[in-house]
Every structure is written in C-alpha cells, then in structure tokens.
Coordinates of N, CA and C in Angstrom, one line a residue:
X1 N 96.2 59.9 134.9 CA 96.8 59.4 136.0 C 97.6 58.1 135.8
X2 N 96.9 57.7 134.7 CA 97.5 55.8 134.8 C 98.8 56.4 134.0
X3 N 98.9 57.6 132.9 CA 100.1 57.6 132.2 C 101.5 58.0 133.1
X4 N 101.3 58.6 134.3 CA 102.0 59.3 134.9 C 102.4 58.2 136.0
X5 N 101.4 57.6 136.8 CA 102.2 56.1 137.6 C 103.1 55.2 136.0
X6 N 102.3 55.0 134.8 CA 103.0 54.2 134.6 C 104.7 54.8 133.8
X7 N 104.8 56.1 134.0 CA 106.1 56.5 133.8 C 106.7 56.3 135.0
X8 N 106.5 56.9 136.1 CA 107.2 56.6 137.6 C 107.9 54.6 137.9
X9 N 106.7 53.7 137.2 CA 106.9 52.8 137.3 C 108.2 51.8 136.0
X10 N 108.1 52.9 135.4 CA 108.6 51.7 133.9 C 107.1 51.3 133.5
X11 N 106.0 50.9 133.9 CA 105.2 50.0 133.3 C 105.0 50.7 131.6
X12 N 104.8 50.2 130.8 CA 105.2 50.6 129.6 C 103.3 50.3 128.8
X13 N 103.2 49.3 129.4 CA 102.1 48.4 128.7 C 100.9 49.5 129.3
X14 N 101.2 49.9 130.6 CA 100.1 51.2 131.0 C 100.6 52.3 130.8
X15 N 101.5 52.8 130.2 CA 101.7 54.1 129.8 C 101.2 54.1 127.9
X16 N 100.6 52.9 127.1 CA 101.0 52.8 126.0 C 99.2 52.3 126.2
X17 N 98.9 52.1 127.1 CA 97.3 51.8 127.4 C 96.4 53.3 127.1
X18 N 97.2 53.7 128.0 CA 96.6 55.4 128.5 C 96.7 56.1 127.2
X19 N 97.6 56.3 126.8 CA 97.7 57.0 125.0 C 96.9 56.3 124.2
X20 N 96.7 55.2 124.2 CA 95.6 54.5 122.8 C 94.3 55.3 123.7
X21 N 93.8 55.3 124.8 CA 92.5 55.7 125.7 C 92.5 57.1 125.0
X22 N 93.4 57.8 124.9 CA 93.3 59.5 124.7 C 93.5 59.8 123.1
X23 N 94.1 59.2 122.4 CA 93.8 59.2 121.5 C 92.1 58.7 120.5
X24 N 92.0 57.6 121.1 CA 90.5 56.9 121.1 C 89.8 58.0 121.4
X25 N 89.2 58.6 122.5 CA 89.0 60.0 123.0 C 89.0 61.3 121.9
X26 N 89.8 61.5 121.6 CA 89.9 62.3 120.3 C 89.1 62.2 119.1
X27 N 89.7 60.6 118.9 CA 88.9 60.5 117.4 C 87.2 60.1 117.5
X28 N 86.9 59.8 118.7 CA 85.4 60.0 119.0 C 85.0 61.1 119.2
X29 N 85.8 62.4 119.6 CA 85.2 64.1 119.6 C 85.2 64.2 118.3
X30 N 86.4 63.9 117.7 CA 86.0 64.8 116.1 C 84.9 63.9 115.5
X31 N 84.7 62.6 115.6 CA 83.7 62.1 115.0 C 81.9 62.8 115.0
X32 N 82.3 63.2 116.9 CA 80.6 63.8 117.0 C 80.8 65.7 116.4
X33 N 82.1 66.0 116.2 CA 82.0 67.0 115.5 C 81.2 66.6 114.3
X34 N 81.6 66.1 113.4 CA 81.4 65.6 111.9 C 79.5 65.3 111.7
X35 N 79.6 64.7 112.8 CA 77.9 64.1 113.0 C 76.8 65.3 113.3
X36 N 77.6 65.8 114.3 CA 76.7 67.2 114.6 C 76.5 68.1 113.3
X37 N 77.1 68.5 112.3 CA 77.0 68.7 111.1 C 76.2 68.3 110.0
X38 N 76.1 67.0 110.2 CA 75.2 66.0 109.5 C 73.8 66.1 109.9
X39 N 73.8 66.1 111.6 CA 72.2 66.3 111.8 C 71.9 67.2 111.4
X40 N 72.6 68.7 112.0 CA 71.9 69.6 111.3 C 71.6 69.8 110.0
X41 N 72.1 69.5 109.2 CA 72.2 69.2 107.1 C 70.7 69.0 107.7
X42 N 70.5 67.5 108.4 CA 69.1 67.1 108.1 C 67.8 67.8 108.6
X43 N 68.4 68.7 109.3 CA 67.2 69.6 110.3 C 66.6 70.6 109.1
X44 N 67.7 70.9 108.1 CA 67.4 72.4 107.5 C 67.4 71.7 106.2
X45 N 67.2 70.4 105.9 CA 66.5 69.7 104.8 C 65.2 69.3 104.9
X46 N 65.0 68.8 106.4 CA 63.6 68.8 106.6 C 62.6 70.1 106.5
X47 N 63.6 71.1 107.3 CA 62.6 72.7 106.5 C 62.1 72.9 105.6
X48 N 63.2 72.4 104.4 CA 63.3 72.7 103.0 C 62.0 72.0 102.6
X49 N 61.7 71.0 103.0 CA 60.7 70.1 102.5 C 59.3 70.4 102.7
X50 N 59.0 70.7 104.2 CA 58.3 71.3 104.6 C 57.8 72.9 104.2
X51 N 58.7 73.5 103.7 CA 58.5 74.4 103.6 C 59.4 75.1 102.3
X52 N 58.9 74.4 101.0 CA 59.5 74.9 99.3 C 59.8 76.5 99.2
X53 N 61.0 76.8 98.6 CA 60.9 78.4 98.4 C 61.6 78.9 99.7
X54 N 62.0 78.7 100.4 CA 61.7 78.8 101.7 C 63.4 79.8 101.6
X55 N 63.9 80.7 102.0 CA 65.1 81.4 102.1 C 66.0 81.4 103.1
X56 N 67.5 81.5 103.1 CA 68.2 80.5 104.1 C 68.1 81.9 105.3
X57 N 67.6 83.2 105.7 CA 67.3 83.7 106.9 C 66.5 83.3 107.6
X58 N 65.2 82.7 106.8 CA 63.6 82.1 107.1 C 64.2 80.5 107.6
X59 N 65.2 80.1 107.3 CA 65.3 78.6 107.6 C 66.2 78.5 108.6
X60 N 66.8 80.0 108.7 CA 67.9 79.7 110.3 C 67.2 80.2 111.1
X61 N 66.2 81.5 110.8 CA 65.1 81.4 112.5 C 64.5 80.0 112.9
X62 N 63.9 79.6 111.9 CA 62.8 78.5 112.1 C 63.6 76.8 112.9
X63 N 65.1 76.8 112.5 CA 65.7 76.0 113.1 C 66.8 76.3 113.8
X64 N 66.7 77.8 114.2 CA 67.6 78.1 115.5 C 68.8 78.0 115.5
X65 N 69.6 78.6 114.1 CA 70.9 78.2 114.0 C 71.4 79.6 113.1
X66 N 72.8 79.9 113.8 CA 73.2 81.2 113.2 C 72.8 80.9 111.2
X67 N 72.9 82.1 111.0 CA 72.9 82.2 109.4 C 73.9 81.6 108.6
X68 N 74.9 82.0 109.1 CA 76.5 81.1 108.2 C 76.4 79.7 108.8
X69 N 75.9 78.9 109.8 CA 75.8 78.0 109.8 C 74.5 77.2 108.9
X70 N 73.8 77.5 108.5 CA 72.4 77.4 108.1 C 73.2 77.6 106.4
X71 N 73.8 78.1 105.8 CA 75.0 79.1 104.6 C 75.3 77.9 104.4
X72 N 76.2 77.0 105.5 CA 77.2 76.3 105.4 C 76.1 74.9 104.7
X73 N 75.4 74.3 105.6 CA 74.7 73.4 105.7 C 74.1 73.7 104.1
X74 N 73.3 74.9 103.9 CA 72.7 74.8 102.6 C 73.9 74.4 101.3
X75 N 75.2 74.7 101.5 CA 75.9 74.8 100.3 C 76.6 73.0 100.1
X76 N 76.5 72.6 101.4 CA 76.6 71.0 101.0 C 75.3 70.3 100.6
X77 N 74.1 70.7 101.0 CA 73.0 70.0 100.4 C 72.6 70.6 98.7
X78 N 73.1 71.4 98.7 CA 72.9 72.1 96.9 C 74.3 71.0 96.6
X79 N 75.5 71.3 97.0 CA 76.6 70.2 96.2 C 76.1 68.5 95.9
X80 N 75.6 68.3 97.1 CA 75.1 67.0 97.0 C 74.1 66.7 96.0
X81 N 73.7 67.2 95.3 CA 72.2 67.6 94.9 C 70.9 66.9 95.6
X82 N 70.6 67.4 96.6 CA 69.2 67.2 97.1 C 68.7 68.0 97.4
X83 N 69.1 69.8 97.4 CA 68.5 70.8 97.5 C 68.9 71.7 95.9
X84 N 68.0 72.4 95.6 CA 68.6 73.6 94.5 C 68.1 74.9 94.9
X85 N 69.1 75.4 94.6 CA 68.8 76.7 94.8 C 68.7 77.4 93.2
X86 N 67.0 78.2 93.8 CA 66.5 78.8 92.9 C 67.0 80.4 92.7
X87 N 67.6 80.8 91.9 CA 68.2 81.8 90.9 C 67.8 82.6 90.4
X88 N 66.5 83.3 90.9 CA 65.8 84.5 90.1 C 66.7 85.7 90.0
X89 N 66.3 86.7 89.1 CA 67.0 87.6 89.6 C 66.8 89.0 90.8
X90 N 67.0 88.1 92.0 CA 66.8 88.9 93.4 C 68.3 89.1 93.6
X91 N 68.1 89.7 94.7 CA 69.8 89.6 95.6 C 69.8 88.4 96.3
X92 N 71.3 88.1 96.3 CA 71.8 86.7 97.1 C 71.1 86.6 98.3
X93 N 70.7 87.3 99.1 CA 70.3 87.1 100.4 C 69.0 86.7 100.1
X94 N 68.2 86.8 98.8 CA 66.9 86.9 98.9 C 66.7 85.2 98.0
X95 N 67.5 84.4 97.6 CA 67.4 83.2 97.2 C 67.5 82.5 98.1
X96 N 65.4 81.6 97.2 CA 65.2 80.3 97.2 C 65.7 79.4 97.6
X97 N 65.0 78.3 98.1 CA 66.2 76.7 97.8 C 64.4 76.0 98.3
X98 N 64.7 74.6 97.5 CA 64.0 74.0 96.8 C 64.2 72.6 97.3
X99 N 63.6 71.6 97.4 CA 64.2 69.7 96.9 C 64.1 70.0 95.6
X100 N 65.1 69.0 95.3 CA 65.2 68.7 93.7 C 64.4 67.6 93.5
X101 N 63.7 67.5 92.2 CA 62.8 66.5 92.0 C 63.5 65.4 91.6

C-alpha cells in the first residue's frame, strides 16, 4: 500500500522505502529456506548417531521426511564428511551410513 500512495504522491523516499521492505522480505524467505535444510541435515545426523548402520528408508520413517529428502540431506552429510556411507555389496537402496570416526 505505501508503494502505491507513494507513486500517486511523487513521494519517492516511500516508494524506495517499500521496495528495500520487500526485497528484505525475500531475502529472509530464502534464508529460512536454506536453514530449514540445515535443520533437517541435523535431525537425520542425529539418527545417524543414535542409530549406526542405520539405512536412508529406516532414517526417513523414523524422522518423518519423504525419502529423496532424507537422499538429499544424506548426500551433503557424506560430502561434508561427517557421515559415510557404507558400501557392501547390497543394492543401493539397501546402504548403510555411519559417523565417520
């Protein structure tokens, strides 16, 4: 509303107020996108811990998160190295993941 009086008016300094507010706005959504991410990393690291061996279908029930998200989350904690995943020869669905010592 303030951007739209302050077009009707000229006022510049409130039309140029309202834009930094919505932009600001923005970069605080994508921020708690990024974070929401992060927590969960830590939800299904704490599994991991709690529960060694443990398989990423067994670790998206237990923390209530679709499987490709649970996918996603495991494959930045193996890049980061604080999880590994263990490599037997099973099928991919059927691998491990570990803390790294």
């Amino acid at each position: 509303m303030n951007a739209w009086t302050a077009q009707t008016k000229a006022d510049y300094a409130a039309l140029s107020t309202a834009l930094c507010l919505c932009v600001c706005a923005a970069g605080l959504f994508g921020e708690d996108l990024v974070q929401r991410g992060r927590r969960q990393d830590l939800v299904v690291l704490a599994h991991i811990a709690a529960h060694p061996g443990a398989e990423a279908r067994g670790i998206a029930r237990a923390v209530g998160a679709p499987e490709r998200v649970v996918a996603r989350n495991l494959s930045r904690l193996v890049e980061i190295g604080l999880v590994l995943l263990v490599e037997d020869d099973v099928h991919p669905a059927l691998r491990s993941y570990r803390l790294t010592s």
